[in-house]
Amino acid sequence: MNNNKNFWTKMKRWQKATTIVGLIILLIFCLKACGGGDDTPNTDPTTPPTQSTEVDPGTTTPTPSPEAETVSMRLIGETVMRLKQGEEYKEPGVEFLDESGNIIKEDGELQSEVVVDGSVDTSKPGHYVIKYTYGDQTKTRYVHVSEETSGETDENKSGNNDNNSNNGNNGNNSNNGNNGNNGNNGNNGNNGNNGNNGNNGNNGNNGNNGNENNGGGTDDEDHRPTPKPSYDMTGVSFADQSFVYDGKAHSIYITGNLPAGVSVSYSGNGQTEVGRYTVTAHFHGDKNHKPIPSMTATIVISKATPNMSGVKFDNKTFTYDGKPHSIFITGKLPEGVQVDHYEGNGVSSVGTHTVKVYFKVTDTVHYNVPAAMTAQIIIQKDGGSEPDPEKPSYDMTGVKFESQTFVYDGQAHSIFVSGKLPK
C-alpha cells in the first residue's frame, strides 16, 4: 500500500516538472515569435538601421582615367524630374566639363567609365533615385512618378485619409494591439512603424510625418528643392554673319553683356571653306540657377570675285586696208584668272564692230568667274573719219563756211568760216 502511494506521489511530481519545463519552452518560443531576443530587427523609427559596409565581391569599382582629376561631371537636364504614370522616361545622362568649364567633346571613353545605379518604372507610381558615379564624383537625380487619377493633384494624393489604407483605418485590421504606443502594427500607435494614423509612423498612410506611400511628407522627404532662379539673358544675342572667301578662318560671337558668373563656349566656329555653317553658343552658370538654353547662328561664306581693276579692254580705230583687225585686253590678270576666248575679233570691213572677251578661273570652288568685257573696233574709210562714239562732239551751231565768187584781179583770194567757233 505504501509502495503504491509513493509511486503516485512521484508521478505527480514528474507531471508538475514536465509541465513547468513545457511552459518555459513555450514562453521562449513566444518571445522569439513576437520579436524578442537579440535577433529582433530594429523597429524604433528614431534609430536608423545599420548599413552594411561589406563590399560585394562580384562588384568591380571602375578605375577612373587620369582625366578624372581634371574634368568634372554634371547632370544633363533637371535634377528633379516629375512624370505621370505610364509616361516615357528618357535617360538624360551626364556630360563632362574641363577645368575652364567648357563642355568636353569626347568619343564615349569618359561615358564608358560612368556607373549608373538605379532605374525608373513609370508603370508604378513612386520615388526613384538614379546615381551616376565617375571616379570619386557622384551625381544624383530624383524621378517622381505620380499616379494618373483624374480630379486629384499630387498634393491631394498624399495624406488624404484614404479609407482603404494598407493596414486598416483605426485598427480594423491591426495585427498587434489597437492602441499600442509603440506597437509595430498598431493602428493608432503614436510611434507605430506601420500605423495608418500614427503621428510619427514611418510607413503610415495617413501619418502626419509618414515618409512613404500616402504620409504627409515634408519637402526634404519628397526631394522637392526650392525652384531655382533663371539668369537674366536680356540683351544677349547671337546673329548670323556673312563672309567672302579669303582663305582665312571665320568665327562669330555673341553680343551683349553676360550675367555675372556666366561663361560661354562655342562649337562650329573657325570655318574657312565656302558654305553655310551652324555655330552653337553654350552657356555655363552655377548649380544654383536653372540651365541656360544654348543659342545658334549661321556663318555664310560665299565665293570671292577676282579683282579685275588692273585689266582694261579699250576701243581701237583702224583705217580700212582690207586686212582683219582684232583688239585684246591690257594689264595684269589676277592669279587664277585666264582669258577663255574673244568673240567678234578678226573684222576687216568698214564700220563699228563689238568685241567681247570671256574669262575663266582655275579654282571654281572658291572664286566666281569674272564678267565678260566689251570693246569696239572702228574701221574707217581711207582718208575719212568717223566719229568716235565714246567722245563728245563740239557744238558748231552758228558756224558757216560758204562758197564765194571773185573777179580776176591778179591777187590771191581765200574764203573763211563765219560765226563763232566753240572754245
Tab-separated table of C-alpha atoms in Angstrom:
chain	number	residue	atom	x	y	z
A	1	MET	CA	0.000	0.000	0.000
A	2	ASN	CA	2.790	2.367	0.908
A	3	ASN	CA	4.611	1.476	-2.300
A	4	ASN	CA	1.599	2.414	-4.403
A	5	LYS	CA	1.247	5.711	-2.566
A	6	ASN	CA	4.906	6.549	-3.156
A	7	PHE	CA	4.570	5.660	-6.807
A	8	TRP	CA	1.652	8.029	-7.373
A	9	THR	CA	3.379	10.776	-5.404
A	10	LYS	CA	6.429	10.510	-7.709
A	11	MET	CA	4.208	10.521	-10.776
A	12	LYS	CA	2.527	13.782	-9.703
A	13	ARG	CA	5.882	15.435	-9.099
A	14	TRP	CA	7.121	14.309	-12.518
A	15	GLN	CA	3.995	15.714	-14.168
A	16	LYS	CA	4.493	19.118	-12.454
A	17	ALA	CA	8.145	19.243	-13.524
A	18	THR	CA	7.219	18.297	-17.084
A	19	THR	CA	4.521	20.999	-17.147
A	20	ILE	CA	6.948	23.685	-15.885
A	21	VAL	CA	9.575	22.739	-18.486
A	22	GLY	CA	6.925	22.812	-21.223
A	23	LEU	CA	5.723	26.257	-20.127
A	24	ILE	CA	9.297	27.599	-20.165
A	25	ILE	CA	9.849	26.246	-23.685
A	26	LEU	CA	6.520	27.732	-24.821
A	27	LEU	CA	7.416	31.100	-23.258
A	28	ILE	CA	10.792	31.178	-25.095
A	29	PHE	CA	9.092	30.295	-28.363
A	30	CYS	CA	6.502	33.064	-27.864
A	31	LEU	CA	9.206	35.619	-27.105
A	32	LYS	CA	11.053	34.783	-30.321
A	33	ALA	CA	7.856	34.746	-32.326
A	34	CYS	CA	6.921	38.199	-31.003
A	35	GLY	CA	10.269	39.743	-31.921
A	36	GLY	CA	12.072	39.404	-28.635
A	37	GLY	CA	15.700	38.469	-28.170
A	38	ASP	CA	18.896	39.623	-29.759
A	39	ASP	CA	17.747	38.790	-33.301
A	40	THR	CA	14.860	41.282	-33.187
A	41	PRO	CA	15.190	43.804	-36.077
A	42	ASN	CA	15.373	47.472	-35.163
A	43	THR	CA	11.856	48.919	-35.341
A	44	ASP	CA	12.477	52.146	-33.481
A	45	PRO	CA	11.712	54.851	-36.081
A	46	THR	CA	14.096	57.257	-34.352
A	47	THR	CA	17.086	54.922	-34.812
A	48	PRO	CA	18.306	54.473	-38.394
A	49	PRO	CA	19.084	50.917	-39.471
A	50	THR	CA	22.724	49.961	-39.528
A	51	GLN	CA	24.029	49.879	-43.098
A	52	SER	CA	26.362	47.147	-44.150
A	53	THR	CA	29.890	48.191	-45.048
A	54	GLU	CA	30.676	44.905	-46.747
A	55	VAL	CA	31.653	45.073	-50.424
A	56	ASP	CA	30.034	42.654	-52.807
A	57	PRO	CA	32.922	40.562	-54.182
A	58	GLY	CA	31.134	40.446	-57.543
A	59	THR	CA	31.100	44.247	-57.876
A	60	THR	CA	34.016	45.895	-59.651
A	61	THR	CA	34.661	49.560	-58.937
A	62	PRO	CA	35.780	51.208	-62.200
A	63	THR	CA	39.184	52.814	-62.110
A	64	PRO	CA	38.865	56.396	-63.442
A	65	SER	CA	41.155	57.565	-66.194
A	66	PRO	CA	43.819	60.201	-65.417
A	67	GLU	CA	41.404	62.792	-66.866
A	68	ALA	CA	39.143	62.257	-63.828
A	69	GLU	CA	41.350	64.658	-61.845
A	70	THR	CA	40.913	67.451	-64.399
A	71	VAL	CA	37.289	67.022	-65.519
A	72	SER	CA	34.027	67.459	-63.657
A	73	MET	CA	30.770	65.621	-64.226
A	74	ARG	CA	27.346	67.281	-64.235
A	75	LEU	CA	23.791	66.166	-64.931
A	76	ILE	CA	22.161	66.857	-68.271
A	77	GLY	CA	18.669	68.219	-67.666
A	78	GLU	CA	16.826	68.657	-64.359
A	79	THR	CA	17.940	67.232	-61.018
A	80	VAL	CA	14.305	66.568	-60.063
A	81	MET	CA	12.039	65.099	-62.755
A	82	ARG	CA	8.283	64.603	-62.423
A	83	LEU	CA	6.421	62.136	-64.621
A	84	LYS	CA	2.886	60.825	-64.842
A	85	GLN	CA	2.206	57.121	-64.531
A	86	GLY	CA	2.851	55.480	-67.916
A	87	GLU	CA	4.780	58.466	-69.300
A	88	GLU	CA	8.030	57.534	-71.056
A	89	TYR	CA	11.242	58.153	-69.117
A	90	LYS	CA	14.175	59.168	-71.318
A	91	GLU	CA	17.543	58.940	-69.598
A	92	PRO	CA	19.241	62.380	-69.971
A	93	GLY	CA	22.657	61.152	-68.822
A	94	VAL	CA	25.644	63.269	-67.805
A	95	GLU	CA	28.284	65.404	-69.516
A	96	PHE	CA	31.827	66.443	-68.637
A	97	LEU	CA	33.450	69.861	-68.273
A	98	ASP	CA	37.131	70.757	-68.420
A	99	GLU	CA	38.943	72.994	-65.930
A	100	SER	CA	37.681	76.104	-67.739
A	101	GLY	CA	34.055	74.984	-67.583
A	102	ASN	CA	33.836	74.098	-71.264
A	103	ILE	CA	31.950	71.003	-72.396
A	104	ILE	CA	34.324	68.219	-73.408
A	105	LYS	CA	33.647	66.653	-76.791
A	106	GLU	CA	34.593	63.024	-76.347
A	107	ASP	CA	34.089	59.779	-78.207
A	108	GLY	CA	32.488	57.852	-75.356
A	109	GLU	CA	35.626	56.975	-73.407
A	110	LEU	CA	34.587	59.058	-70.387
A	111	GLN	CA	30.952	57.918	-70.619
A	112	SER	CA	32.093	54.304	-70.520
A	113	GLU	CA	33.561	54.921	-67.061
A	114	VAL	CA	30.296	56.238	-65.590
A	115	VAL	CA	28.457	53.769	-63.346
A	116	VAL	CA	24.673	54.307	-63.342
A	117	ASP	CA	22.835	52.875	-60.342
A	118	GLY	CA	19.036	52.767	-60.310
A	119	SER	CA	16.145	52.558	-62.774
A	120	VAL	CA	12.696	54.066	-63.325
A	121	ASP	CA	9.480	52.088	-63.870
A	122	THR	CA	6.812	54.606	-64.867
A	123	SER	CA	4.125	51.937	-64.712
A	124	LYS	CA	4.433	52.070	-60.909
A	125	PRO	CA	3.949	55.376	-59.039
A	126	GLY	CA	6.703	56.175	-56.567
A	127	HIS	CA	10.004	57.935	-55.990
A	128	TYR	CA	13.072	56.710	-57.874
A	129	VAL	CA	16.710	57.656	-57.353
A	130	ILE	CA	19.348	57.422	-60.113
A	131	LYS	CA	23.011	57.768	-59.104
A	132	TYR	CA	25.867	58.442	-61.517
A	133	THR	CA	29.407	57.697	-60.333
A	134	TYR	CA	32.614	58.682	-62.107
A	135	GLY	CA	35.741	58.111	-60.027
A	136	ASP	CA	35.108	59.893	-56.733
A	137	GLN	CA	32.365	62.106	-58.227
A	138	THR	CA	28.699	61.250	-57.664
A	139	LYS	CA	25.592	62.971	-59.021
A	140	THR	CA	22.005	62.104	-58.065
A	141	ARG	CA	18.763	62.554	-59.998
A	142	TYR	CA	15.302	62.178	-58.390
A	143	VAL	CA	12.386	60.968	-60.518
A	144	HIS	CA	8.838	61.199	-59.104
A	145	VAL	CA	6.154	59.123	-60.844
A	146	SER	CA	2.658	60.178	-59.779
A	147	GLU	CA	-0.491	58.114	-60.140
A	148	GLU	CA	-2.718	59.103	-63.084
A	149	THR	CA	-6.007	59.897	-61.298
A	150	SER	CA	-8.472	62.473	-62.629
A	151	GLY	CA	-9.545	65.242	-60.294
A	152	GLU	CA	-6.603	64.855	-57.904
A	153	THR	CA	-3.334	66.717	-57.676
A	154	ASP	CA	-0.075	65.274	-56.369
A	155	GLU	CA	-0.637	67.019	-53.047
A	156	ASN	CA	-4.161	65.579	-52.710
A	157	LYS	CA	-2.786	62.090	-53.236
A	158	SER	CA	-0.511	62.372	-50.171
A	159	GLY	CA	-2.018	62.130	-46.712
A	160	ASN	CA	-5.701	62.292	-47.838
A	161	ASN	CA	-7.095	59.978	-45.112
A	162	ASP	CA	-7.841	57.237	-47.660
A	163	ASN	CA	-10.486	54.880	-46.280
A	164	ASN	CA	-8.723	51.905	-47.925
A	165	SER	CA	-5.271	52.425	-46.367
A	166	ASN	CA	-2.840	49.497	-46.326
A	167	ASN	CA	-3.041	48.460	-42.703
A	168	GLY	CA	-6.632	49.358	-41.865
A	169	ASN	CA	-8.092	52.603	-40.513
A	170	ASN	CA	-8.432	52.948	-36.765
A	171	GLY	CA	-7.399	49.398	-36.047
A	172	ASN	CA	-9.888	47.400	-38.105
A	173	ASN	CA	-7.153	45.100	-39.410
A	174	SER	CA	-4.382	45.709	-36.871
A	175	ASN	CA	-2.249	42.687	-36.015
A	176	ASN	CA	-0.778	43.502	-32.647
A	177	GLY	CA	-2.802	45.788	-30.460
A	178	ASN	CA	-5.107	48.630	-31.398
A	179	ASN	CA	-3.759	51.369	-29.192
A	180	GLY	CA	-0.185	50.312	-28.506
A	181	ASN	CA	2.033	53.350	-28.069
A	182	ASN	CA	4.980	51.579	-29.654
A	183	GLY	CA	3.202	48.726	-31.389
A	184	ASN	CA	4.807	47.650	-34.629
A	185	ASN	CA	1.454	47.452	-36.396
A	186	GLY	CA	-0.751	49.398	-34.005
A	187	ASN	CA	-3.269	51.396	-35.962
A	188	ASN	CA	-3.354	54.324	-33.574
A	189	GLY	CA	0.138	53.902	-32.140
A	190	ASN	CA	1.898	57.213	-31.737
A	191	ASN	CA	5.169	55.765	-32.981
A	192	GLY	CA	3.887	52.719	-34.854
A	193	ASN	CA	6.074	51.860	-37.836
A	194	ASN	CA	3.100	50.890	-39.965
A	195	GLY	CA	0.277	52.608	-38.105
A	196	ASN	CA	-2.160	54.203	-40.527
A	197	ASN	CA	-2.896	57.098	-38.203
A	198	GLY	CA	0.393	57.076	-36.294
A	199	ASN	CA	1.681	60.576	-35.736
A	200	ASN	CA	5.264	59.562	-36.466
A	201	GLY	CA	4.690	56.334	-38.382
A	202	ASN	CA	7.439	55.642	-40.908
A	203	ASN	CA	5.013	53.954	-43.305
A	204	GLY	CA	1.690	55.265	-42.024
A	205	ASN	CA	-0.696	56.023	-44.872
A	206	ASN	CA	-2.263	58.960	-43.037
A	207	GLY	CA	0.565	59.631	-40.566
A	208	ASN	CA	1.324	63.287	-40.087
A	209	ASN	CA	5.041	62.677	-40.570
A	210	GLY	CA	4.914	59.470	-42.616
A	211	ASN	CA	7.812	59.135	-45.056
A	212	GLU	CA	6.255	56.871	-47.708
A	213	ASN	CA	3.066	55.904	-49.554
A	214	ASN	CA	0.450	58.474	-48.505
A	215	GLY	CA	2.156	60.037	-45.485
A	216	GLY	CA	2.184	63.835	-45.486
A	217	GLY	CA	5.915	64.100	-46.280
A	218	THR	CA	7.996	67.227	-45.952
A	219	ASP	CA	9.801	68.858	-48.870
A	220	ASP	CA	13.084	67.165	-47.951
A	221	GLU	CA	11.441	63.761	-47.841
A	222	ASP	CA	9.767	64.389	-51.226
A	223	HIS	CA	13.000	65.711	-52.758
A	224	ARG	CA	11.346	68.952	-53.713
A	225	PRO	CA	14.055	71.650	-53.703
A	226	THR	CA	13.271	75.329	-53.838
A	227	PRO	CA	12.749	76.363	-57.502
A	228	LYS	CA	15.979	77.700	-58.990
A	229	PRO	CA	16.060	81.224	-60.433
A	230	SER	CA	16.864	81.861	-64.093
A	231	TYR	CA	19.715	84.030	-65.333
A	232	ASP	CA	18.664	87.304	-66.978
A	233	MET	CA	19.907	86.941	-70.562
A	234	THR	CA	18.156	90.101	-71.767
A	235	GLY	CA	20.383	91.941	-74.207
A	236	VAL	CA	22.438	88.889	-75.161
A	237	SER	CA	22.046	87.926	-78.834
A	238	PHE	CA	23.729	85.679	-81.373
A	239	ALA	CA	23.291	86.789	-85.001
A	240	ASP	CA	24.100	85.283	-88.419
A	241	GLN	CA	27.066	86.732	-90.299
A	242	SER	CA	28.293	86.525	-93.900
A	243	PHE	CA	31.875	86.477	-95.194
A	244	VAL	CA	33.585	86.403	-98.598
A	245	TYR	CA	36.123	83.632	-99.075
A	246	ASP	CA	39.671	84.772	-98.368
A	247	GLY	CA	41.328	81.554	-97.194
A	248	LYS	CA	41.150	82.620	-93.522
A	249	ALA	CA	39.166	81.101	-90.631
A	250	HIS	CA	35.994	82.949	-89.682
A	251	SER	CA	34.071	82.867	-86.378
A	252	ILE	CA	31.056	84.618	-84.881
A	253	TYR	CA	30.361	85.574	-81.281
A	254	ILE	CA	27.508	86.701	-79.052
A	255	THR	CA	26.862	90.381	-78.423
A	256	GLY	CA	25.718	91.972	-75.172
A	257	ASN	CA	26.791	91.551	-71.554
A	258	LEU	CA	26.552	88.152	-69.856
A	259	PRO	CA	25.202	87.995	-66.285
A	260	ALA	CA	27.781	87.706	-63.527
A	261	GLY	CA	29.005	84.144	-63.114
A	262	VAL	CA	28.045	83.046	-66.651
A	263	SER	CA	30.599	81.983	-69.264
A	264	VAL	CA	30.184	80.921	-72.894
A	265	SER	CA	31.854	78.412	-75.207
A	266	TYR	CA	31.290	77.791	-78.912
A	267	SER	CA	31.061	74.812	-81.214
A	268	GLY	CA	31.185	75.163	-85.016
A	269	ASN	CA	33.394	78.266	-85.259
A	270	GLY	CA	36.641	78.632	-87.261
A	271	GLN	CA	35.235	77.942	-90.748
A	272	THR	CA	37.328	78.653	-93.892
A	273	GLU	CA	35.546	76.923	-96.790
A	274	VAL	CA	32.654	78.238	-98.892
A	275	GLY	CA	29.285	77.130	-97.461
A	276	ARG	CA	26.785	77.554	-94.580
A	277	TYR	CA	27.704	76.504	-91.031
A	278	THR	CA	25.701	76.388	-87.792
A	279	VAL	CA	27.505	77.681	-84.714
A	280	THR	CA	26.218	76.948	-81.186
A	281	ALA	CA	26.885	79.134	-78.140
A	282	HIS	CA	26.855	77.080	-74.911
A	283	PHE	CA	26.329	78.983	-71.662
A	284	HIS	CA	27.657	77.824	-68.288
A	285	GLY	CA	26.387	79.045	-64.931
A	286	ASP	CA	26.388	77.733	-61.373
A	287	LYS	CA	24.319	74.898	-59.953
A	288	ASN	CA	22.096	77.325	-58.027
A	289	HIS	CA	20.451	78.616	-61.244
A	290	LYS	CA	18.464	76.964	-63.984
A	291	PRO	CA	20.486	75.829	-67.041
A	292	ILE	CA	20.698	78.447	-69.795
A	293	PRO	CA	19.418	77.329	-73.229
A	294	SER	CA	22.027	77.389	-75.977
A	295	MET	CA	21.844	79.837	-78.905
A	296	THR	CA	22.576	79.113	-82.566
A	297	ALA	CA	23.587	81.313	-85.501
A	298	THR	CA	24.862	80.756	-89.036
A	299	ILE	CA	28.167	81.528	-90.739
A	300	VAL	CA	27.785	82.028	-94.514
A	301	ILE	CA	30.990	82.042	-96.587
A	302	SER	CA	30.386	82.942	-100.258
A	303	LYS	CA	32.672	82.688	-103.274
A	304	ALA	CA	35.070	85.561	-103.923
A	305	THR	CA	35.075	87.504	-107.209
A	306	PRO	CA	38.580	88.243	-108.593
A	307	ASN	CA	39.641	91.894	-108.629
A	308	MET	CA	39.773	92.899	-112.302
A	309	SER	CA	40.558	96.590	-111.730
A	310	GLY	CA	44.002	96.214	-113.299
A	311	VAL	CA	42.627	94.827	-116.570
A	312	LYS	CA	41.471	97.104	-119.444
A	313	PHE	CA	39.714	96.418	-122.761
A	314	ASP	CA	39.715	99.608	-124.866
A	315	ASN	CA	38.159	100.623	-128.203
A	316	LYS	CA	40.519	100.905	-131.182
A	317	THR	CA	40.249	102.658	-134.609
A	318	PHE	CA	41.766	101.350	-137.798
A	319	THR	CA	41.955	102.720	-141.396
A	320	TYR	CA	40.487	100.359	-143.876
A	321	ASP	CA	43.208	98.301	-145.544
A	322	GLY	CA	41.303	95.131	-146.368
A	323	LYS	CA	43.026	93.186	-143.582
A	324	PRO	CA	41.377	91.603	-140.450
A	325	HIS	CA	41.746	93.596	-137.233
A	326	SER	CA	41.467	92.454	-133.590
A	327	ILE	CA	41.765	94.019	-130.136
A	328	PHE	CA	42.948	92.490	-126.824
A	329	ILE	CA	42.925	93.241	-123.096
A	330	THR	CA	45.789	95.103	-121.459
A	331	GLY	CA	47.044	94.922	-117.854
A	332	LYS	CA	47.699	92.009	-115.492
A	333	LEU	CA	45.107	89.325	-114.801
A	334	PRO	CA	44.599	88.271	-111.143
A	335	GLU	CA	46.129	84.976	-110.086
A	336	GLY	CA	43.952	82.061	-111.136
A	337	VAL	CA	42.121	84.048	-113.884
A	338	GLN	CA	42.629	83.348	-117.572
A	339	VAL	CA	41.138	84.568	-120.877
A	340	ASP	CA	38.773	81.910	-122.132
A	341	HIS	CA	38.093	83.391	-125.598
A	342	TYR	CA	37.293	86.522	-127.620
A	343	GLU	CA	34.091	86.948	-129.559
A	344	GLY	CA	33.915	89.380	-132.569
A	345	ASN	CA	37.606	89.805	-133.389
A	346	GLY	CA	39.142	89.493	-136.855
A	347	VAL	CA	36.949	92.013	-138.716
A	348	SER	CA	38.047	93.885	-141.884
A	349	SER	CA	35.022	95.779	-143.193
A	350	VAL	CA	34.442	99.479	-142.667
A	351	GLY	CA	32.234	100.175	-139.674
A	352	THR	CA	31.936	99.715	-135.893
A	353	HIS	CA	32.259	96.164	-134.570
A	354	THR	CA	31.628	94.943	-130.972
A	355	VAL	CA	34.146	92.543	-129.433
A	356	LYS	CA	33.668	90.584	-126.142
A	357	VAL	CA	36.283	88.830	-124.049
A	358	TYR	CA	35.297	85.958	-121.714
A	359	PHE	CA	37.289	84.737	-118.692
A	360	LYS	CA	37.664	81.544	-116.669
A	361	VAL	CA	39.065	80.664	-113.237
A	362	THR	CA	41.151	77.685	-112.225
A	363	ASP	CA	39.540	77.469	-108.725
A	364	THR	CA	35.798	77.262	-109.257
A	365	VAL	CA	35.177	76.146	-105.647
A	366	HIS	CA	36.261	79.413	-104.061
A	367	TYR	CA	36.003	82.005	-106.887
A	368	ASN	CA	33.323	83.328	-109.226
A	369	VAL	CA	34.091	83.725	-112.937
A	370	PRO	CA	34.653	87.448	-113.763
A	371	ALA	CA	32.100	89.122	-116.022
A	372	ALA	CA	32.885	89.454	-119.728
A	373	MET	CA	34.266	92.783	-121.025
A	374	THR	CA	33.160	94.624	-124.194
A	375	ALA	CA	35.034	96.983	-126.587
A	376	GLN	CA	34.690	98.198	-130.187
A	377	ILE	CA	36.741	98.027	-133.360
A	378	ILE	CA	36.195	101.043	-135.646
A	379	ILE	CA	37.383	100.732	-139.278
A	380	GLN	CA	37.299	103.974	-141.214
A	381	LYS	CA	37.353	104.614	-144.928
A	382	ASP	CA	40.681	105.611	-146.411
A	383	GLY	CA	41.211	109.333	-145.613
A	384	GLY	CA	37.835	109.583	-143.966
A	385	SER	CA	36.895	109.798	-140.422
A	386	GLU	CA	34.060	108.545	-138.396
A	387	PRO	CA	33.157	109.886	-135.005
A	388	ASP	CA	34.311	108.012	-132.004
A	389	PRO	CA	31.053	107.048	-130.266
A	390	GLU	CA	32.628	107.451	-126.854
A	391	LYS	CA	33.916	111.048	-127.441
A	392	PRO	CA	31.685	114.166	-127.158
A	393	SER	CA	31.061	116.488	-130.161
A	394	TYR	CA	31.674	120.250	-130.318
A	395	ASP	CA	28.627	122.474	-130.702
A	396	MET	CA	29.147	124.069	-134.198
A	397	THR	CA	25.783	125.806	-134.311
A	398	GLY	CA	26.170	129.259	-135.931
A	399	VAL	CA	29.413	128.398	-137.720
A	400	LYS	CA	29.151	128.562	-141.521
A	401	PHE	CA	31.535	128.012	-144.426
A	402	GLU	CA	30.041	129.307	-147.659
A	403	SER	CA	31.124	129.496	-151.304
A	404	GLN	CA	32.286	132.875	-152.636
A	405	THR	CA	32.920	134.319	-156.191
A	406	PHE	CA	35.707	136.722	-157.142
A	407	VAL	CA	36.626	138.726	-160.349
A	408	TYR	CA	40.130	138.190	-161.529
A	409	ASP	CA	42.385	140.919	-160.421
A	410	GLY	CA	45.745	139.156	-160.325
A	411	GLN	CA	45.641	138.795	-156.495
A	412	ALA	CA	45.286	135.699	-154.255
A	413	HIS	CA	41.841	135.005	-152.947
A	414	SER	CA	40.690	132.838	-149.949
A	415	ILE	CA	37.456	132.013	-148.127
A	416	PHE	CA	36.868	131.556	-144.367
A	417	VAL	CA	34.243	130.281	-141.948
A	418	SER	CA	31.795	132.711	-140.472
A	419	GLY	CA	30.343	132.571	-136.986
A	420	LYS	CA	31.877	131.925	-133.576
A	421	LEU	CA	33.887	128.772	-133.019
A	422	PRO	CA	33.480	126.805	-129.778
A	423	LYS	CA	36.219	127.124	-127.199
